Amino acid sequence: TMALGVLSIATRRSLKRGVSSLRAFQQTWDAEFASAAQPATAAPSLNEAVVDGKIMHPSLLNRNVRETQYAVRGELYLKAEELRQKGMEIIFTNVGNPHALGQVPITYNRQVLALCAAPFLLEHPEVTKMFPSDAISRAKELLSYNKGGIGAYSDSRGAEGVRKEVARYIEQRDGMPAGTVNHNNIFLTDGASVAVRMGLNSLIRDENDGILVPIPQYPLYSASIKLYGGSLVPYELDESKGWGLNVEALRKACSDAKAKGILPRGLVFINPGNPTGQCLSKENLKELAQFASEEQVVLMADEVYQENIFQDERPFVSMRQVLYEAGEPLNSKVELLSFHTVSKGALGECGLRGGYVEMHNIHPGAIEEVYKTASINLSPNVLGQMAMGLMVNPPAPGTPSYEGYMKEKNEVLASMRRRAHIMTDAFNSLEGVTCNFTEGAMYSFPQLHLPKKAIEAAKAAGKSPDVFYCLKLLEATGISVVPGSGFGQAEGTFHLRTTILPMEDVMKEKFVPLLTDFHKKFMDTYRD
């Protein structure tokens, strides 16, 4: 064991695997020798693989499945569903699901998708009276990308025509010449979450592989890393500095992991942040790129909220752009997976499940391996792919739908900016609550400075204090949020996450008054 301690992580992993193989060989040999020397015995009882008469009993499932946690739809969500079924009105702010809270779909996009879903309408004699001409031509274009339309499988990476549109979108967004982005390095997926899991599943080989994840984090990462048998390596964001990202904290997390025999292979960053709502500066992103180069980790850029920016000091900048502008050696060295989706931004089309990952500087052989695993599912859903095409290639200026499209889109984003202020101001007006401004994304993540009596009451109830508070809030008001413990938080602090997505009238007339009244009563009840 002492000798192993001075070896490299890779060497230790090889030796561990070698020892495991030798042990397995020895066990097999012993078993075969014993069976040859002694009379045959009865087969093991079937009951050893069955509990309560069930093969798929919870205790007999894959350990990683049993140990996976996903707080966004955890205890609080299940309690909210129970109350809803009993007739209580619930305001679901636990998940970023804009249409469920009243956001209206963009007209042009739905017109095109309607024609794609019912292509016989394109032959209707009155079609030009029912749909604008650019929606008709766009539907025909999207349908031409996949023979058989939305009812047919596409290529396992997604329809080539849509992938080419995504490539042009990235080039135009980041100021890169045409042809810079290879559309064959883009995979269309059923939402960005599938793309993230695709990356993690490919990177993680065993429990000795680590993924650096910001704390607080979106539970997709902790849940998926556990599911795939890897190790989460946390690096804390600084709440006192607007949830700032400190590269020195990253270096410490990396070195601490290596000291434990864990090799960091990926680095997740979420920009704008979920649940924290901060926007990273270009300088921060350059530091991340340099860190990734030095530490030899794959960057995983979760950029799904890039349209949701609610301040003007730090506009969204993609990591792809940062690498391009940095030039060599970073632009051709740093390995990058960039994720995007139709579920956020101004569209909020969560149910259509459209996403993508662009793989930059990833070995062609590795991309082929990912393609192989994507092929297991045959095809991402085609309607989601078409929604992605509409997101990255919207109506052009001068077309019939352009002005209406831009008006609807800008109204959604302007309203979200106002709601970010309303929500932050509401939390900061409460006794014992502090909340950094929601600079971007769709969430507020206030800190709850709870009285000692409340903490003791939570302990007596067998709950963590933030869960205790959120359950009381749900039961009293019908507001469904997520406790901060589900995202990770500094020891001794308590938070909650809520979306900023209730419509403005609901937020002003219902959400804020209910929250304010509840919090006052809670503090009065548990005041020290």
Short mmCIF file of C-alpha atoms in Angstrom, two decimals:
data_model
loop_
_atom_site.label_atom_id
_atom_site.label_comp_id
_atom_site.label_asym_id
_atom_site.label_seq_id
_atom_site.Cartn_x
_atom_site.Cartn_y
_atom_site.Cartn_z
CA THR A 1 0.00 0.00 0.00
CA MET A 2 2.85 2.42 0.86
CA ALA A 3 4.46 1.66 -2.48
CA LEU A 4 1.21 2.36 -4.33
CA GLY A 5 1.10 5.82 -2.77
CA VAL A 6 4.10 7.07 -4.71
CA LEU A 7 2.87 5.83 -8.10
CA SER A 8 0.92 7.85 -10.64
CA ILE A 9 -2.87 7.65 -10.67
CA ALA A 10 -2.82 5.85 -14.01
CA THR A 11 -0.27 3.31 -12.71
CA ARG A 12 -2.28 2.76 -9.53
CA ARG A 13 -5.43 2.23 -11.60
CA SER A 14 -3.63 -0.36 -13.78
CA LEU A 15 -2.23 -2.16 -10.76
CA LYS A 16 -5.61 -2.18 -9.04
CA ARG A 17 -7.21 -3.64 -12.14
CA GLY A 18 -4.37 -6.17 -12.39
CA VAL A 19 -4.80 -7.24 -8.78
CA SER A 20 -8.56 -7.52 -9.31
CA SER A 21 -7.98 -9.73 -12.36
CA LEU A 22 -5.56 -11.95 -10.46
CA ARG A 23 -8.02 -12.30 -7.59
CA ALA A 24 -10.83 -13.13 -9.98
CA PHE A 25 -8.63 -15.74 -11.67
CA GLN A 26 -7.70 -17.25 -8.29
CA GLN A 27 -11.37 -17.39 -7.21
CA THR A 28 -12.35 -19.07 -10.47
CA TRP A 29 -9.50 -21.57 -10.14
CA ASP A 30 -10.42 -22.38 -6.53
CA ALA A 31 -14.08 -22.83 -7.46
CA GLU A 32 -13.29 -25.17 -10.36
CA PHE A 33 -10.82 -27.18 -8.28
CA ALA A 34 -13.37 -27.56 -5.49
CA SER A 35 -16.11 -28.69 -7.86
CA ALA A 36 -13.82 -31.33 -9.35
CA ALA A 37 -12.78 -32.69 -5.95
CA GLN A 38 -16.20 -32.82 -4.29
CA PRO A 39 -19.66 -34.09 -5.23
CA ALA A 40 -22.01 -31.66 -6.96
CA THR A 41 -24.21 -29.57 -4.68
CA ALA A 42 -27.68 -28.14 -5.21
CA ALA A 43 -28.02 -24.90 -7.17
CA PRO A 44 -28.37 -21.71 -5.11
CA SER A 45 -31.90 -21.01 -3.90
CA LEU A 46 -33.87 -18.63 -6.10
CA ASN A 47 -34.87 -16.78 -2.93
CA GLU A 48 -31.33 -15.39 -2.72
CA ALA A 49 -32.16 -13.25 -5.78
CA VAL A 50 -35.69 -12.35 -4.71
CA VAL A 51 -37.00 -10.11 -1.92
CA ASP A 52 -40.69 -9.99 -1.04
CA GLY A 53 -41.32 -12.10 -4.11
CA LYS A 54 -39.79 -9.50 -6.43
CA ILE A 55 -36.66 -9.72 -8.58
CA MET A 56 -36.68 -5.94 -9.16
CA HIS A 57 -36.93 -5.17 -5.47
CA PRO A 58 -35.40 -1.80 -4.50
CA SER A 59 -32.71 -3.53 -2.43
CA LEU A 60 -31.67 -5.65 -5.43
CA LEU A 61 -31.25 -2.83 -7.94
CA ASN A 62 -27.95 -1.47 -9.24
CA ARG A 63 -26.30 0.26 -6.28
CA ASN A 64 -25.58 3.40 -8.31
CA VAL A 65 -29.27 3.68 -9.20
CA ARG A 66 -30.24 3.38 -5.54
CA GLU A 67 -27.71 5.95 -4.41
CA THR A 68 -28.57 8.53 -7.10
CA GLN A 69 -30.36 11.61 -5.77
CA TYR A 70 -32.17 14.32 -7.77
CA ALA A 71 -33.47 17.08 -5.53
CA VAL A 72 -35.37 19.06 -8.18
CA ARG A 73 -37.96 16.30 -8.20
CA GLY A 74 -37.30 14.93 -4.75
CA GLU A 75 -39.15 15.04 -1.43
CA LEU A 76 -40.55 18.56 -1.87
CA TYR A 77 -41.85 17.87 -5.36
CA LEU A 78 -43.50 14.62 -4.27
CA LYS A 79 -45.16 16.43 -1.35
CA ALA A 80 -46.36 19.17 -3.71
CA GLU A 81 -47.88 16.56 -6.03
CA GLU A 82 -49.63 14.95 -3.07
CA LEU A 83 -51.11 18.29 -2.02
CA ARG A 84 -52.11 19.11 -5.59
CA GLN A 85 -53.99 15.83 -5.90
CA LYS A 86 -55.86 16.75 -2.72
CA GLY A 87 -57.05 19.98 -4.35
CA MET A 88 -54.47 22.52 -3.16
CA GLU A 89 -53.29 25.10 -5.71
CA ILE A 90 -49.54 24.68 -6.18
CA ILE A 91 -47.15 27.23 -7.68
CA PHE A 92 -44.42 24.98 -9.08
CA THR A 93 -41.25 27.06 -8.99
CA ASN A 94 -39.04 24.03 -8.37
CA VAL A 95 -38.06 23.55 -12.00
CA GLY A 96 -37.37 25.86 -14.95
CA ASN A 97 -40.52 25.00 -16.91
CA PRO A 98 -41.70 28.32 -18.44
CA HIS A 99 -44.82 27.19 -20.32
CA ALA A 100 -46.21 25.43 -17.22
CA LEU A 101 -46.18 28.81 -15.47
CA GLY A 102 -47.95 30.68 -18.25
CA GLN A 103 -45.33 31.60 -20.88
CA VAL A 104 -46.84 31.57 -24.36
CA PRO A 105 -45.05 29.77 -27.25
CA ILE A 106 -43.48 31.85 -30.01
CA THR A 107 -46.11 31.99 -32.80
CA TYR A 108 -43.82 31.50 -35.80
CA ASN A 109 -42.10 28.46 -34.31
CA ARG A 110 -45.38 26.73 -33.57
CA GLN A 111 -46.72 27.56 -37.03
CA VAL A 112 -43.73 25.87 -38.63
CA LEU A 113 -43.87 22.89 -36.28
CA ALA A 114 -47.61 22.50 -36.92
CA LEU A 115 -46.91 22.22 -40.64
CA CYS A 116 -44.09 19.76 -40.00
CA ALA A 117 -46.38 17.63 -37.82
CA ALA A 118 -49.22 17.77 -40.36
CA PRO A 119 -47.50 18.07 -43.76
CA PHE A 120 -50.77 17.45 -45.61
CA LEU A 121 -51.67 21.02 -44.67
CA LEU A 122 -48.95 22.17 -47.06
CA GLU A 123 -51.11 20.84 -49.92
CA HIS A 124 -54.30 22.48 -48.63
CA PRO A 125 -55.68 25.05 -51.10
CA GLU A 126 -56.10 27.61 -48.30
CA VAL A 127 -52.67 27.07 -46.69
CA THR A 128 -51.39 30.53 -47.70
CA LYS A 129 -54.36 32.11 -45.93
CA MET A 130 -53.70 30.12 -42.73
CA PHE A 131 -49.90 30.45 -42.51
CA PRO A 132 -47.36 33.13 -43.51
CA SER A 133 -45.31 32.33 -46.58
CA ASP A 134 -41.99 32.11 -44.71
CA ALA A 135 -43.46 29.59 -42.22
CA ILE A 136 -44.58 27.46 -45.18
CA SER A 137 -41.19 27.55 -46.88
CA ARG A 138 -39.36 26.90 -43.60
CA ALA A 139 -41.52 23.85 -42.85
CA LYS A 140 -40.75 22.45 -46.30
CA GLU A 141 -37.05 23.04 -45.73
CA LEU A 142 -37.03 21.28 -42.35
CA LEU A 143 -39.06 18.36 -43.72
CA SER A 144 -36.52 17.97 -46.52
CA TYR A 145 -33.83 17.31 -43.91
CA ASN A 146 -35.38 14.00 -42.83
CA LYS A 147 -37.01 11.65 -45.31
CA GLY A 148 -40.36 10.62 -43.83
CA GLY A 149 -40.67 13.76 -41.70
CA ILE A 150 -41.11 13.72 -37.94
CA GLY A 151 -42.41 10.15 -37.96
CA ALA A 152 -39.15 8.70 -39.27
CA TYR A 153 -35.84 8.06 -37.53
CA SER A 154 -33.04 10.48 -38.35
CA ASP A 155 -29.30 9.86 -38.26
CA SER A 156 -28.29 9.01 -34.69
CA ARG A 157 -26.43 12.34 -34.47
CA GLY A 158 -29.53 14.15 -35.72
CA ALA A 159 -30.55 15.31 -39.18
CA GLU A 160 -27.57 16.62 -41.12
CA GLY A 161 -29.43 19.73 -42.31
CA VAL A 162 -30.19 20.82 -38.75
CA ARG A 163 -26.64 20.08 -37.61
CA LYS A 164 -25.35 22.31 -40.41
CA GLU A 165 -27.66 25.09 -39.20
CA VAL A 166 -26.33 24.67 -35.65
CA ALA A 167 -22.76 24.90 -36.97
CA ARG A 168 -23.56 28.18 -38.82
CA TYR A 169 -25.27 29.52 -35.69
CA ILE A 170 -22.16 28.90 -33.57
CA GLU A 171 -19.94 30.54 -36.19
CA GLN A 172 -22.17 33.63 -36.46
CA ARG A 173 -22.64 33.92 -32.69
CA ASP A 174 -18.91 33.75 -32.00
CA GLY A 175 -17.59 35.74 -34.98
CA MET A 176 -15.88 32.78 -36.65
CA PRO A 177 -15.47 32.32 -40.42
CA ALA A 178 -17.86 29.99 -42.24
CA GLY A 179 -16.59 26.44 -42.20
CA THR A 180 -14.85 26.73 -38.81
CA VAL A 181 -17.33 24.41 -37.08
CA ASN A 182 -17.63 20.83 -38.33
CA HIS A 183 -21.30 19.79 -38.27
CA ASN A 184 -20.21 16.16 -37.84
CA ASN A 185 -18.89 17.11 -34.39
CA ILE A 186 -22.40 18.16 -33.35
CA PHE A 187 -24.90 15.75 -31.82
CA LEU A 188 -28.58 16.68 -31.56
CA THR A 189 -30.12 15.23 -28.40
CA ASP A 190 -33.39 14.99 -26.48
CA GLY A 191 -32.66 18.12 -24.47
CA ALA A 192 -29.25 19.23 -23.20
CA SER A 193 -29.45 16.82 -20.24
CA VAL A 194 -29.03 13.84 -22.56
CA ALA A 195 -25.99 15.51 -24.14
CA VAL A 196 -24.47 16.10 -20.69
CA ARG A 197 -25.02 12.47 -19.70
CA MET A 198 -23.53 11.37 -23.03
CA GLY A 199 -20.35 13.29 -22.18
CA LEU A 200 -20.15 12.06 -18.59
CA ASN A 201 -20.81 8.45 -19.56
CA SER A 202 -17.94 8.62 -22.05
CA LEU A 203 -15.48 10.32 -19.68
CA ILE A 204 -16.06 8.24 -16.54
CA ARG A 205 -14.32 4.87 -16.50
CA ASP A 206 -14.58 4.01 -12.80
CA GLU A 207 -14.73 5.55 -9.32
CA ASN A 208 -11.14 6.81 -9.70
CA ASP A 209 -12.26 9.28 -12.40
CA GLY A 210 -13.43 12.64 -11.08
CA ILE A 211 -15.53 15.45 -12.52
CA LEU A 212 -15.01 18.96 -11.14
CA VAL A 213 -18.44 20.46 -10.44
CA PRO A 214 -19.32 23.90 -9.01
CA ILE A 215 -21.03 24.00 -5.63
CA PRO A 216 -23.88 24.94 -5.60
CA GLN A 217 -24.55 22.81 -8.70
CA TYR A 218 -27.43 21.61 -10.81
CA PRO A 219 -28.22 18.07 -9.53
CA LEU A 220 -28.09 16.65 -13.07
CA TYR A 221 -24.33 16.50 -12.56
CA SER A 222 -24.16 14.88 -9.13
CA ALA A 223 -26.89 12.40 -10.08
CA SER A 224 -25.29 11.42 -13.40
CA ILE A 225 -21.78 11.12 -11.97
CA LYS A 226 -23.12 8.78 -9.30
CA LEU A 227 -25.13 6.82 -11.87
CA TYR A 228 -22.07 6.27 -14.06
CA GLY A 229 -19.87 5.27 -11.12
CA GLY A 230 -17.54 8.27 -11.06
CA SER A 231 -16.51 10.68 -8.31
CA LEU A 232 -17.77 14.23 -7.97
CA VAL A 233 -14.99 16.70 -7.18
CA PRO A 234 -16.61 19.85 -5.75
CA TYR A 235 -15.27 23.37 -6.08
CA GLU A 236 -17.12 26.07 -4.15
CA LEU A 237 -18.38 29.32 -5.64
CA ASP A 238 -17.99 32.40 -3.45
CA GLU A 239 -21.40 33.70 -2.34
CA SER A 240 -19.85 36.82 -0.79
CA LYS A 241 -18.56 37.77 -4.26
CA GLY A 242 -21.77 37.23 -6.20
CA TRP A 243 -21.14 33.49 -6.52
CA GLY A 244 -17.79 34.22 -8.13
CA LEU A 245 -15.58 31.49 -9.57
CA ASN A 246 -12.10 31.37 -8.05
CA VAL A 247 -9.48 29.45 -10.04
CA GLU A 248 -7.40 28.94 -6.90
CA ALA A 249 -10.34 27.05 -5.39
CA LEU A 250 -10.33 24.92 -8.53
CA ARG A 251 -6.62 24.19 -8.17
CA LYS A 252 -7.08 23.15 -4.55
CA ALA A 253 -10.03 20.89 -5.41
CA CYS A 254 -7.95 19.31 -8.16
CA SER A 255 -4.90 18.67 -5.98
CA ASP A 256 -7.04 17.37 -3.09
CA ALA A 257 -8.72 14.91 -5.46
CA LYS A 258 -5.39 13.66 -6.80
CA ALA A 259 -4.13 13.15 -3.26
CA LYS A 260 -7.08 10.79 -2.74
CA GLY A 261 -6.26 8.82 -5.89
CA ILE A 262 -8.97 10.50 -8.00
CA LEU A 263 -8.02 11.76 -11.45
CA PRO A 264 -10.05 14.83 -12.55
CA ARG A 265 -11.03 14.30 -16.20
CA GLY A 266 -13.78 16.86 -16.71
CA LEU A 267 -14.61 20.36 -15.49
CA VAL A 268 -18.22 21.50 -15.46
CA PHE A 269 -19.12 25.18 -15.42
CA ILE A 270 -22.61 26.63 -15.80
CA ASN A 271 -22.83 30.05 -17.46
CA PRO A 272 -25.14 31.73 -16.57
CA GLY A 273 -25.28 29.83 -13.31
CA ASN A 274 -27.87 27.36 -12.07
CA PRO A 275 -28.94 27.70 -9.27
CA THR A 276 -26.86 30.77 -8.51
CA GLY A 277 -27.70 33.06 -11.47
CA GLN A 278 -24.22 34.59 -11.90
CA CYS A 279 -22.69 35.44 -15.30
CA LEU A 280 -19.02 34.68 -15.90
CA SER A 281 -16.79 37.40 -17.32
CA LYS A 282 -14.59 36.84 -20.36
CA GLU A 283 -11.57 37.05 -18.02
CA ASN A 284 -13.01 34.24 -15.86
CA LEU A 285 -13.55 32.12 -18.95
CA LYS A 286 -9.95 32.68 -20.11
CA GLU A 287 -8.74 31.51 -16.70
CA LEU A 288 -10.87 28.38 -17.02
CA ALA A 289 -9.44 27.65 -20.46
CA GLN A 290 -5.87 28.03 -19.19
CA PHE A 291 -6.65 25.83 -16.18
CA ALA A 292 -8.11 23.13 -18.44
CA SER A 293 -4.98 23.22 -20.59
CA GLU A 294 -2.64 22.95 -17.61
CA GLU A 295 -4.58 20.28 -15.75
CA GLN A 296 -5.58 18.33 -18.86
CA VAL A 297 -9.32 18.20 -18.22
CA VAL A 298 -12.21 18.36 -20.68
CA LEU A 299 -14.28 21.53 -20.31
CA MET A 300 -18.04 20.92 -20.11
CA ALA A 301 -19.72 24.25 -20.88
CA ASP A 302 -23.35 24.28 -19.75
CA GLU A 303 -24.53 27.34 -21.67
CA VAL A 304 -28.24 26.64 -21.91
CA TYR A 305 -29.23 30.00 -20.35
CA GLN A 306 -27.16 32.14 -22.72
CA GLU A 307 -30.19 34.23 -23.81
CA ASN A 308 -31.35 34.79 -20.22
CA ILE A 309 -29.16 37.75 -19.25
CA PHE A 310 -30.63 40.36 -16.88
CA GLN A 311 -27.79 42.89 -16.56
CA ASP A 312 -25.56 44.73 -19.02
CA GLU A 313 -22.16 44.58 -17.31
CA ARG A 314 -21.36 40.98 -18.24
CA PRO A 315 -23.01 39.87 -21.49
CA PHE A 316 -22.90 36.19 -22.37
CA VAL A 317 -19.66 35.02 -23.98
CA SER A 318 -19.30 31.41 -25.06
CA MET A 319 -16.26 29.32 -24.19
CA ARG A 320 -16.01 28.48 -27.89
CA GLN A 321 -15.53 32.18 -28.65
CA VAL A 322 -12.96 32.56 -25.87
CA LEU A 323 -10.89 29.71 -27.28
CA TYR A 324 -11.15 31.06 -30.83
CA GLU A 325 -10.04 34.53 -29.77
CA ALA A 326 -7.25 33.16 -27.58
CA GLY A 327 -5.62 31.56 -30.61
CA GLU A 328 -2.88 29.00 -30.27
CA PRO A 329 -2.16 26.84 -28.43
CA LEU A 330 -5.45 26.96 -26.50
CA ASN A 331 -7.78 26.93 -29.51
CA SER A 332 -6.41 23.65 -30.80
CA LYS A 333 -5.55 22.09 -27.43
CA VAL A 334 -8.40 22.57 -24.97
CA GLU A 335 -11.05 19.86 -25.31
CA LEU A 336 -14.54 21.33 -25.05
CA LEU A 337 -18.09 20.04 -24.92
CA SER A 338 -20.64 22.88 -25.31
CA PHE A 339 -24.32 22.32 -24.49
CA HIS A 340 -27.44 24.22 -25.56
CA THR A 341 -31.20 23.63 -25.60
CA VAL A 342 -34.59 24.88 -26.78
CA SER A 343 -35.92 24.52 -23.22
CA LYS A 344 -34.56 27.84 -21.94
CA GLY A 345 -33.93 31.27 -23.46
CA ALA A 346 -37.02 32.97 -24.86
CA LEU A 347 -38.49 29.77 -26.29
CA GLY A 348 -38.90 27.73 -23.09
CA GLU A 349 -39.90 24.67 -25.13
CA CYS A 350 -39.09 22.13 -22.39
CA GLY A 351 -41.53 19.48 -23.61
CA LEU A 352 -40.12 19.34 -27.14
CA ARG A 353 -36.79 18.02 -25.82
CA GLY A 354 -34.37 19.61 -28.25
CA GLY A 355 -30.70 20.02 -27.41
CA TYR A 356 -27.19 19.74 -28.80
CA VAL A 357 -23.58 19.24 -27.87
CA GLU A 358 -20.70 20.54 -29.99
CA MET A 359 -17.43 18.64 -29.53
CA HIS A 360 -14.35 20.80 -30.08
CA ASN A 361 -10.85 19.29 -30.18
CA ILE A 362 -12.22 15.86 -29.30
CA HIS A 363 -10.34 12.95 -30.90
CA PRO A 364 -12.19 11.68 -34.03
CA GLY A 365 -12.00 8.15 -32.66
CA ALA A 366 -13.70 9.25 -29.44
CA ILE A 367 -16.45 10.97 -31.46
CA GLU A 368 -16.98 7.69 -33.31
CA GLU A 369 -17.37 5.90 -29.97
CA VAL A 370 -19.96 8.47 -28.86
CA TYR A 371 -21.73 8.03 -32.20
CA LYS A 372 -21.83 4.28 -31.53
CA THR A 373 -23.48 4.76 -28.14
CA ALA A 374 -25.90 7.35 -29.56
CA SER A 375 -26.89 4.77 -32.16
CA ILE A 376 -28.23 2.52 -29.40
CA ASN A 377 -31.18 4.92 -29.18
CA LEU A 378 -31.42 5.02 -33.00
CA SER A 379 -32.50 8.66 -33.23
CA PRO A 380 -33.15 11.77 -31.14
CA ASN A 381 -36.76 12.90 -31.42
CA VAL A 382 -37.23 14.65 -34.74
CA LEU A 383 -39.70 17.35 -33.67
CA GLY A 384 -37.16 18.47 -31.05
CA GLN A 385 -34.51 18.62 -33.78
CA MET A 386 -36.76 20.85 -35.88
CA ALA A 387 -37.36 23.08 -32.86
CA MET A 388 -33.59 23.38 -32.53
CA GLY A 389 -33.36 24.36 -36.20
CA LEU A 390 -35.90 27.11 -35.57
CA MET A 391 -33.98 28.37 -32.56
CA VAL A 392 -30.63 28.63 -34.33
CA ASN A 393 -32.04 29.85 -37.65
CA PRO A 394 -34.97 32.21 -36.90
CA PRO A 395 -36.81 34.45 -39.39
CA ALA A 396 -34.46 36.84 -41.16
CA PRO A 397 -35.02 40.62 -41.32
CA GLY A 398 -37.43 41.51 -44.10
CA THR A 399 -39.37 38.24 -43.98
CA PRO A 400 -43.13 38.28 -43.15
CA SER A 401 -42.68 36.82 -39.65
CA TYR A 402 -39.55 38.68 -38.56
CA GLU A 403 -41.10 41.66 -36.75
CA GLY A 404 -43.69 39.59 -34.91
CA TYR A 405 -41.08 37.02 -33.92
CA MET A 406 -38.69 39.63 -32.52
CA LYS A 407 -41.50 41.43 -30.68
CA GLU A 408 -42.62 38.23 -28.93
CA LYS A 409 -39.06 37.15 -28.13
CA ASN A 410 -38.01 40.54 -26.75
CA GLU A 411 -41.15 40.82 -24.63
CA VAL A 412 -40.43 37.46 -22.99
CA LEU A 413 -36.84 38.40 -22.17
CA ALA A 414 -37.78 41.89 -20.95
CA SER A 415 -40.42 40.42 -18.66
CA MET A 416 -37.91 37.93 -17.25
CA ARG A 417 -35.53 40.78 -16.49
CA ARG A 418 -38.27 42.56 -14.53
CA ARG A 419 -39.15 39.34 -12.72
CA ALA A 420 -35.50 38.82 -11.74
CA HIS A 421 -35.63 42.20 -9.96
CA ILE A 422 -39.02 41.49 -8.36
CA MET A 423 -37.86 38.15 -6.97
CA THR A 424 -34.49 39.36 -5.69
CA ASP A 425 -36.04 42.44 -4.07
CA ALA A 426 -38.72 40.32 -2.41
CA PHE A 427 -36.19 38.00 -0.76
CA ASN A 428 -33.95 40.85 0.34
CA SER A 429 -36.92 42.52 2.03
CA LEU A 430 -37.42 39.54 4.34
CA GLU A 431 -35.95 39.34 7.83
CA GLY A 432 -32.85 37.14 7.92
CA VAL A 433 -32.69 36.55 4.15
CA THR A 434 -29.97 37.68 1.76
CA CYS A 435 -30.06 37.15 -1.99
CA ASN A 436 -27.54 37.98 -4.70
CA PHE A 437 -29.15 39.52 -7.77
CA THR A 438 -30.16 37.04 -10.47
CA GLU A 439 -27.82 38.23 -13.22
CA GLY A 440 -28.89 35.47 -15.60
CA ALA A 441 -30.56 32.05 -16.00
CA MET A 442 -34.00 31.55 -14.39
CA TYR A 443 -33.44 31.22 -10.65
CA SER A 444 -32.89 32.99 -7.36
CA PHE A 445 -30.87 31.27 -4.63
CA PRO A 446 -31.35 33.20 -1.38
CA GLN A 447 -29.59 32.34 1.88
CA LEU A 448 -31.83 31.75 4.89
CA HIS A 449 -30.36 32.90 8.20
CA LEU A 450 -32.65 30.77 10.35
CA PRO A 451 -33.21 31.23 14.11
CA LYS A 452 -31.69 28.65 16.44
CA LYS A 453 -35.16 27.47 17.47
CA ALA A 454 -36.05 26.73 13.86
CA ILE A 455 -32.86 24.71 13.42
CA GLU A 456 -33.65 22.74 16.58
CA ALA A 457 -37.23 22.14 15.43
CA ALA A 458 -35.92 20.84 12.11
CA LYS A 459 -33.56 18.48 13.91
CA ALA A 460 -36.41 17.20 16.08
CA ALA A 461 -38.45 16.56 12.93
CA GLY A 462 -35.57 14.66 11.34
CA LYS A 463 -35.13 17.25 8.59
CA SER A 464 -32.29 19.51 7.53
CA PRO A 465 -33.22 23.15 8.33
CA ASP A 466 -33.64 24.21 4.68
CA VAL A 467 -35.89 21.23 3.94
CA PHE A 468 -37.89 22.02 7.08
CA TYR A 469 -38.39 25.64 5.97
CA CYS A 470 -39.35 24.68 2.40
CA LEU A 471 -41.86 22.06 3.58
CA LYS A 472 -43.50 24.61 5.89
CA LEU A 473 -43.61 27.11 3.00
CA LEU A 474 -45.21 24.53 0.71
CA GLU A 475 -47.82 23.44 3.24
CA ALA A 476 -48.79 27.01 4.15
CA THR A 477 -48.76 28.64 0.69
CA GLY A 478 -48.59 26.02 -2.07
CA ILE A 479 -45.25 27.45 -3.24
CA SER A 480 -43.00 24.57 -4.31
CA VAL A 481 -39.27 25.36 -4.18
CA VAL A 482 -36.11 23.26 -3.79
CA PRO A 483 -33.94 23.23 -0.62
CA GLY A 484 -30.39 24.41 -1.07
CA SER A 485 -29.05 21.13 0.29
CA GLY A 486 -30.14 19.55 -2.99
CA PHE A 487 -27.57 21.67 -4.84
CA GLY A 488 -24.77 21.69 -2.30
CA GLN A 489 -23.99 24.65 -0.05
CA ALA A 490 -21.26 25.81 2.30
CA GLU A 491 -21.37 24.07 5.66
CA GLY A 492 -23.58 25.87 8.15
CA THR A 493 -25.52 27.80 5.49
CA PHE A 494 -29.08 27.22 4.30
CA HIS A 495 -30.63 28.22 0.99
CA LEU A 496 -33.54 27.56 -1.32
CA ARG A 497 -33.90 27.77 -5.07
CA THR A 498 -36.91 29.19 -6.84
CA THR A 499 -37.46 29.99 -10.48
CA ILE A 500 -38.30 33.56 -11.50
CA LEU A 501 -40.86 32.18 -13.97
CA PRO A 502 -44.32 32.90 -12.49
CA MET A 503 -45.98 35.55 -14.66
CA GLU A 504 -45.59 39.11 -13.41
CA ASP A 505 -49.17 39.42 -12.17
CA VAL A 506 -48.92 36.09 -10.32
CA MET A 507 -45.59 37.10 -8.85
CA LYS A 508 -46.84 40.47 -7.63
CA GLU A 509 -50.35 39.50 -6.54
CA LYS A 510 -49.78 35.99 -5.22
CA PHE A 511 -46.20 34.71 -4.93
CA VAL A 512 -44.62 37.67 -3.15
CA PRO A 513 -47.52 38.34 -0.72
CA LEU A 514 -47.77 34.63 0.18
CA LEU A 515 -44.01 34.35 0.69
CA THR A 516 -43.83 37.55 2.75
CA ASP A 517 -46.72 36.59 5.02
CA PHE A 518 -45.42 33.06 5.55
CA HIS A 519 -41.88 34.18 6.33
CA LYS A 520 -43.04 36.72 8.93
CA LYS A 521 -45.13 34.08 10.71
CA PHE A 522 -42.30 31.53 10.51
CA MET A 523 -39.81 33.95 12.06
CA ASP A 524 -42.29 34.96 14.77
CA THR A 525 -42.90 31.30 15.61
CA TYR A 526 -39.23 30.38 15.90
CA ARG A 527 -37.70 33.66 16.99
CA ASP A 528 -34.88 33.16 19.52
#
